[in-house]
């Protein structure tokens, strides 16, 4: 999928699966499970050494918008770009990371948790930001307070979000999508089967559709 269209594609589906893979051999079947479940987007985090290879494997499937998450250094932006990532997500706002992504033409959603973070991101030309860690920072109430003085900013809250509270976030006009890992948790495919992932992804897609 097009890097240019990445923000709109994520906003369309309103749900961004956050994936940490220790074995890139799981990447393709997990990507296929997402597609079968009706959710053709994925954020593969650089929390493990398998990230770049996993992004590459998922990109080869076709039809799946794959981005890189937990990107904290410019060289990780390079690795994600080379692997075929269509967007970058970072836990914080680093001008060096943002500028490298922009140079490579990659949409980037840096993490913010304070008004100062948001103003820094705005100064870098960004207006779609990751609110992280969402629940630990006060959840929906904090996000409402942060959004008020920045009416042009849109958020992708991530951290502690699941089926029990995703409706609260998606009901906010400032929220484009929510990040979550529950539908791609390693325990769902620990024994080599991905049918449970498909089931939980479908459940998540249905829940999000009902909140629109």
mmCIF file of C-alpha atoms in Angstrom, residues 3-211:
data_model
loop_
_atom_site.group_PDB
_atom_site.id
_atom_site.type_symbol
_atom_site.label_atom_id
_atom_site.label_comp_id
_atom_site.label_asym_id
_atom_site.label_seq_id
_atom_site.Cartn_x
_atom_site.Cartn_y
_atom_site.Cartn_z
ATOM 1 C CA UNK A 3 3.118 5.403 1.970
ATOM 2 C CA UNK A 4 1.305 8.596 1.026
ATOM 3 C CA UNK A 5 -2.035 7.010 1.896
ATOM 4 C CA UNK A 6 -0.874 5.455 5.183
ATOM 5 C CA UNK A 7 -2.499 7.989 7.562
ATOM 6 C CA UNK A 8 -5.853 7.796 5.778
ATOM 7 C CA UNK A 9 -5.732 3.988 5.625
ATOM 8 C CA UNK A 10 -5.100 3.777 9.369
ATOM 9 C CA UNK A 11 -7.897 6.266 10.024
ATOM 10 C CA UNK A 12 -10.260 4.262 7.819
ATOM 11 C CA UNK A 13 -9.775 1.079 9.844
ATOM 12 C CA UNK A 14 -9.527 2.960 13.172
ATOM 13 C CA UNK A 15 -7.413 0.198 14.697
ATOM 14 C CA UNK A 16 -3.654 -0.315 14.519
ATOM 15 C CA UNK A 17 -2.361 -3.713 15.708
ATOM 16 C CA UNK A 18 0.935 -3.311 17.580
ATOM 17 C CA UNK A 19 3.106 -6.362 17.005
ATOM 18 C CA UNK A 20 6.327 -7.518 18.683
ATOM 19 C CA UNK A 21 7.799 -10.569 16.948
ATOM 20 C CA UNK A 22 10.746 -12.522 18.277
ATOM 21 C CA UNK A 23 10.778 -14.855 15.270
ATOM 22 C CA UNK A 24 10.324 -13.452 11.770
ATOM 23 C CA UNK A 25 8.985 -16.873 10.693
ATOM 24 C CA UNK A 26 5.733 -15.869 12.410
ATOM 25 C CA UNK A 27 5.443 -12.633 10.426
ATOM 26 C CA UNK A 28 3.824 -13.916 7.221
ATOM 27 C CA UNK A 29 1.213 -16.149 8.906
ATOM 28 C CA UNK A 30 0.382 -13.370 11.359
ATOM 29 C CA UNK A 31 -0.021 -10.938 8.470
ATOM 30 C CA UNK A 32 -2.276 -13.422 6.696
ATOM 31 C CA UNK A 33 -4.358 -13.749 9.872
ATOM 32 C CA UNK A 34 -4.804 -9.967 9.977
ATOM 33 C CA UNK A 35 -5.917 -9.946 6.362
ATOM 34 C CA UNK A 36 -8.313 -12.846 6.917
ATOM 35 C CA UNK A 37 -9.720 -11.100 9.962
ATOM 36 C CA UNK A 38 -10.426 -7.950 7.955
ATOM 37 C CA UNK A 39 -7.699 -5.684 9.318
ATOM 38 C CA UNK A 40 -5.069 -4.943 6.634
ATOM 39 C CA UNK A 41 -2.765 -2.781 8.770
ATOM 40 C CA UNK A 42 0.116 -3.609 11.108
ATOM 41 C CA UNK A 43 2.727 -1.849 13.225
ATOM 42 C CA UNK A 44 5.772 -4.070 13.785
ATOM 43 C CA UNK A 45 7.826 -2.765 16.693
ATOM 44 C CA UNK A 46 11.587 -2.499 16.890
ATOM 45 C CA UNK A 47 11.487 -4.000 20.384
ATOM 46 C CA UNK A 48 13.094 -7.160 19.001
ATOM 47 C CA UNK A 49 15.893 -7.996 16.593
ATOM 48 C CA UNK A 50 13.374 -9.642 14.256
ATOM 49 C CA UNK A 51 11.638 -6.357 13.395
ATOM 50 C CA UNK A 52 13.187 -5.560 10.019
ATOM 51 C CA UNK A 53 12.905 -9.123 8.714
ATOM 52 C CA UNK A 54 9.324 -9.313 9.966
ATOM 53 C CA UNK A 55 8.385 -6.075 8.195
ATOM 54 C CA UNK A 56 9.936 -7.378 4.994
ATOM 55 C CA UNK A 57 8.011 -10.658 5.237
ATOM 56 C CA UNK A 58 4.703 -8.922 5.862
ATOM 57 C CA UNK A 59 5.238 -6.433 3.049
ATOM 58 C CA UNK A 60 5.735 -9.308 0.621
ATOM 59 C CA UNK A 61 2.188 -10.518 1.295
ATOM 60 C CA UNK A 62 0.638 -7.610 -0.566
ATOM 61 C CA UNK A 63 -2.525 -5.864 0.529
ATOM 62 C CA UNK A 64 -1.189 -5.198 4.035
ATOM 63 C CA UNK A 65 -0.120 -1.717 5.165
ATOM 64 C CA UNK A 66 2.956 -2.352 7.311
ATOM 65 C CA UNK A 67 4.701 0.212 9.479
ATOM 66 C CA UNK A 68 7.507 0.213 12.014
ATOM 67 C CA UNK A 69 6.919 1.005 15.673
ATOM 68 C CA UNK A 70 9.092 1.772 18.709
ATOM 69 C CA UNK A 71 11.477 3.601 16.389
ATOM 70 C CA UNK A 72 13.796 5.652 18.610
ATOM 71 C CA UNK A 73 16.902 6.169 16.441
ATOM 72 C CA UNK A 74 17.476 7.454 12.903
ATOM 73 C CA UNK A 75 19.199 4.231 11.857
ATOM 74 C CA UNK A 76 16.031 2.324 12.758
ATOM 75 C CA UNK A 77 14.142 4.591 10.363
ATOM 76 C CA UNK A 78 16.631 3.561 7.668
ATOM 77 C CA UNK A 79 16.178 -0.123 8.497
ATOM 78 C CA UNK A 80 12.398 0.204 8.427
ATOM 79 C CA UNK A 81 12.502 2.043 5.111
ATOM 80 C CA UNK A 82 14.795 -0.566 3.567
ATOM 81 C CA UNK A 83 12.474 -3.346 4.767
ATOM 82 C CA UNK A 84 9.520 -1.708 3.020
ATOM 83 C CA UNK A 85 7.709 -0.008 5.922
ATOM 84 C CA UNK A 86 5.025 2.488 4.885
ATOM 85 C CA UNK A 87 5.011 4.544 8.085
ATOM 86 C CA UNK A 88 6.900 5.103 11.324
ATOM 87 C CA UNK A 89 5.615 5.213 14.909
ATOM 88 C CA UNK A 90 7.780 6.408 17.784
ATOM 89 C CA UNK A 91 7.113 6.342 21.545
ATOM 90 C CA UNK A 92 8.342 9.942 21.865
ATOM 91 C CA UNK A 93 9.105 12.970 19.722
ATOM 92 C CA UNK A 94 12.717 13.045 18.549
ATOM 93 C CA UNK A 95 13.540 15.718 15.952
ATOM 94 C CA UNK A 96 16.327 13.508 14.566
ATOM 95 C CA UNK A 97 13.952 10.563 14.042
ATOM 96 C CA UNK A 98 11.202 12.765 12.606
ATOM 97 C CA UNK A 99 13.551 14.506 10.198
ATOM 98 C CA UNK A 100 15.019 11.203 8.961
ATOM 99 C CA UNK A 101 11.527 9.849 8.306
ATOM 100 C CA UNK A 102 10.521 13.029 6.501
ATOM 101 C CA UNK A 103 13.669 12.911 4.397
ATOM 102 C CA UNK A 104 12.777 9.379 3.315
ATOM 103 C CA UNK A 105 9.156 10.284 2.623
ATOM 104 C CA UNK A 106 7.756 8.162 5.447
ATOM 105 C CA UNK A 107 4.706 9.389 7.395
ATOM 106 C CA UNK A 108 5.583 9.436 11.082
ATOM 107 C CA UNK A 109 3.429 9.461 14.196
ATOM 108 C CA UNK A 110 5.632 10.443 17.153
ATOM 109 C CA UNK A 111 4.537 9.851 20.714
ATOM 110 C CA UNK A 112 3.297 12.736 22.862
ATOM 111 C CA UNK A 113 2.057 12.972 26.444
ATOM 112 C CA UNK A 114 2.234 16.709 27.261
ATOM 113 C CA UNK A 115 1.420 20.066 25.650
ATOM 114 C CA UNK A 116 5.156 20.654 25.211
ATOM 115 C CA UNK A 117 5.463 17.397 23.258
ATOM 116 C CA UNK A 118 2.592 18.443 21.004
ATOM 117 C CA UNK A 119 4.079 21.876 20.334
ATOM 118 C CA UNK A 120 7.403 20.261 19.447
ATOM 119 C CA UNK A 121 5.670 17.923 17.006
ATOM 120 C CA UNK A 122 3.759 20.835 15.482
ATOM 121 C CA UNK A 123 7.024 22.733 15.004
ATOM 122 C CA UNK A 124 8.244 19.754 12.969
ATOM 123 C CA UNK A 125 5.228 19.983 10.674
ATOM 124 C CA UNK A 126 3.226 17.091 12.161
ATOM 125 C CA UNK A 127 -0.430 17.010 13.130
ATOM 126 C CA UNK A 128 -1.208 13.299 13.639
ATOM 127 C CA UNK A 129 0.421 12.086 16.834
ATOM 128 C CA UNK A 130 0.562 9.018 19.040
ATOM 129 C CA UNK A 131 -0.781 9.614 22.563
ATOM 130 C CA UNK A 132 1.319 7.273 24.682
ATOM 131 C CA UNK A 133 1.079 5.603 27.135
ATOM 132 C CA UNK A 134 -2.608 6.423 26.956
ATOM 133 C CA UNK A 135 -4.117 4.790 30.035
ATOM 134 C CA UNK A 136 -1.087 5.398 32.243
ATOM 135 C CA UNK A 137 -1.192 9.104 31.362
ATOM 136 C CA UNK A 138 -4.812 9.507 32.392
ATOM 137 C CA UNK A 139 -6.682 8.051 29.450
ATOM 138 C CA UNK A 140 -9.625 9.749 27.806
ATOM 139 C CA UNK A 141 -9.817 12.650 30.270
ATOM 140 C CA UNK A 142 -6.195 13.612 29.703
ATOM 141 C CA UNK A 143 -6.582 13.286 25.951
ATOM 142 C CA UNK A 144 -9.607 15.600 25.997
ATOM 143 C CA UNK A 145 -7.614 18.161 27.963
ATOM 144 C CA UNK A 146 -4.636 17.922 25.617
ATOM 145 C CA UNK A 147 -6.773 18.192 22.507
ATOM 146 C CA UNK A 148 -8.632 21.319 23.586
ATOM 147 C CA UNK A 149 -5.846 23.867 22.891
ATOM 148 C CA UNK A 150 -4.750 22.043 19.736
ATOM 149 C CA UNK A 151 -7.930 21.720 17.620
ATOM 150 C CA UNK A 152 -6.055 20.792 14.449
ATOM 151 C CA UNK A 153 -4.197 17.849 15.985
ATOM 152 C CA UNK A 154 -5.375 14.256 15.640
ATOM 153 C CA UNK A 155 -4.252 11.380 17.838
ATOM 154 C CA UNK A 156 -3.618 7.642 17.750
ATOM 155 C CA UNK A 157 -3.793 6.700 21.449
ATOM 156 C CA UNK A 158 -1.905 3.553 22.399
ATOM 157 C CA UNK A 159 -1.159 1.805 25.660
ATOM 158 C CA UNK A 160 -3.656 -0.026 27.843
ATOM 159 C CA UNK A 161 -6.417 0.066 25.244
ATOM 160 C CA UNK A 162 -8.612 -2.982 24.651
ATOM 161 C CA UNK A 163 -12.182 -3.996 23.929
ATOM 162 C CA UNK A 164 -13.326 -2.706 27.320
ATOM 163 C CA UNK A 165 -12.374 0.921 26.676
ATOM 164 C CA UNK A 166 -11.715 1.443 22.963
ATOM 165 C CA UNK A 167 -15.191 2.919 22.428
ATOM 166 C CA UNK A 168 -14.373 5.755 24.837
ATOM 167 C CA UNK A 169 -11.358 6.759 22.758
ATOM 168 C CA UNK A 170 -12.939 6.338 19.344
ATOM 169 C CA UNK A 171 -15.860 8.528 20.392
ATOM 170 C CA UNK A 172 -13.525 11.527 20.609
ATOM 171 C CA UNK A 173 -13.400 13.677 17.444
ATOM 172 C CA UNK A 174 -9.631 14.113 17.881
ATOM 173 C CA UNK A 175 -8.931 10.354 17.635
ATOM 174 C CA UNK A 176 -8.147 8.934 14.206
ATOM 175 C CA UNK A 177 -7.437 5.370 15.370
ATOM 176 C CA UNK A 178 -6.320 3.382 18.404
ATOM 177 C CA UNK A 179 -3.260 1.213 18.748
ATOM 178 C CA UNK A 180 -3.522 -2.106 20.545
ATOM 179 C CA UNK A 181 -1.792 -5.448 20.912
ATOM 180 C CA UNK A 182 -4.489 -7.691 22.359
ATOM 181 C CA UNK A 183 -5.583 -9.083 18.983
ATOM 182 C CA UNK A 184 -1.990 -10.028 18.042
ATOM 183 C CA UNK A 185 -0.711 -11.167 21.437
ATOM 184 C CA UNK A 186 1.921 -13.930 21.167
ATOM 185 C CA UNK A 187 -0.120 -16.201 23.453
ATOM 186 C CA UNK A 188 -2.745 -16.426 20.689
ATOM 187 C CA UNK A 189 -0.331 -18.174 18.330
ATOM 188 C CA UNK A 190 2.178 -19.628 20.788
ATOM 189 C CA UNK A 191 1.455 -23.159 19.609
ATOM 190 C CA UNK A 192 1.752 -22.394 15.928
ATOM 191 C CA UNK A 193 -1.909 -21.860 15.114
ATOM 192 C CA UNK A 194 -3.235 -18.532 13.912
ATOM 193 C CA UNK A 195 -6.967 -19.300 13.858
ATOM 194 C CA UNK A 196 -7.377 -17.657 17.262
ATOM 195 C CA UNK A 197 -5.736 -14.490 15.933
ATOM 196 C CA UNK A 198 -8.254 -14.411 13.083
ATOM 197 C CA UNK A 199 -11.126 -14.810 15.562
ATOM 198 C CA UNK A 200 -9.918 -12.054 17.890
ATOM 199 C CA UNK A 201 -9.123 -9.711 15.001
ATOM 200 C CA UNK A 202 -12.632 -10.175 13.614
ATOM 201 C CA UNK A 203 -14.025 -9.472 17.083
ATOM 202 C CA UNK A 204 -11.968 -6.260 17.265
ATOM 203 C CA UNK A 205 -13.011 -5.156 13.774
ATOM 204 C CA UNK A 206 -16.652 -5.725 14.648
ATOM 205 C CA UNK A 207 -16.311 -3.765 17.894
ATOM 206 C CA UNK A 208 -14.668 -0.835 16.132
ATOM 207 C CA UNK A 209 -17.288 -0.832 13.397
ATOM 208 C CA UNK A 210 -19.982 -0.660 16.045
ATOM 209 C CA UNK A 211 -18.371 2.399 17.626
#
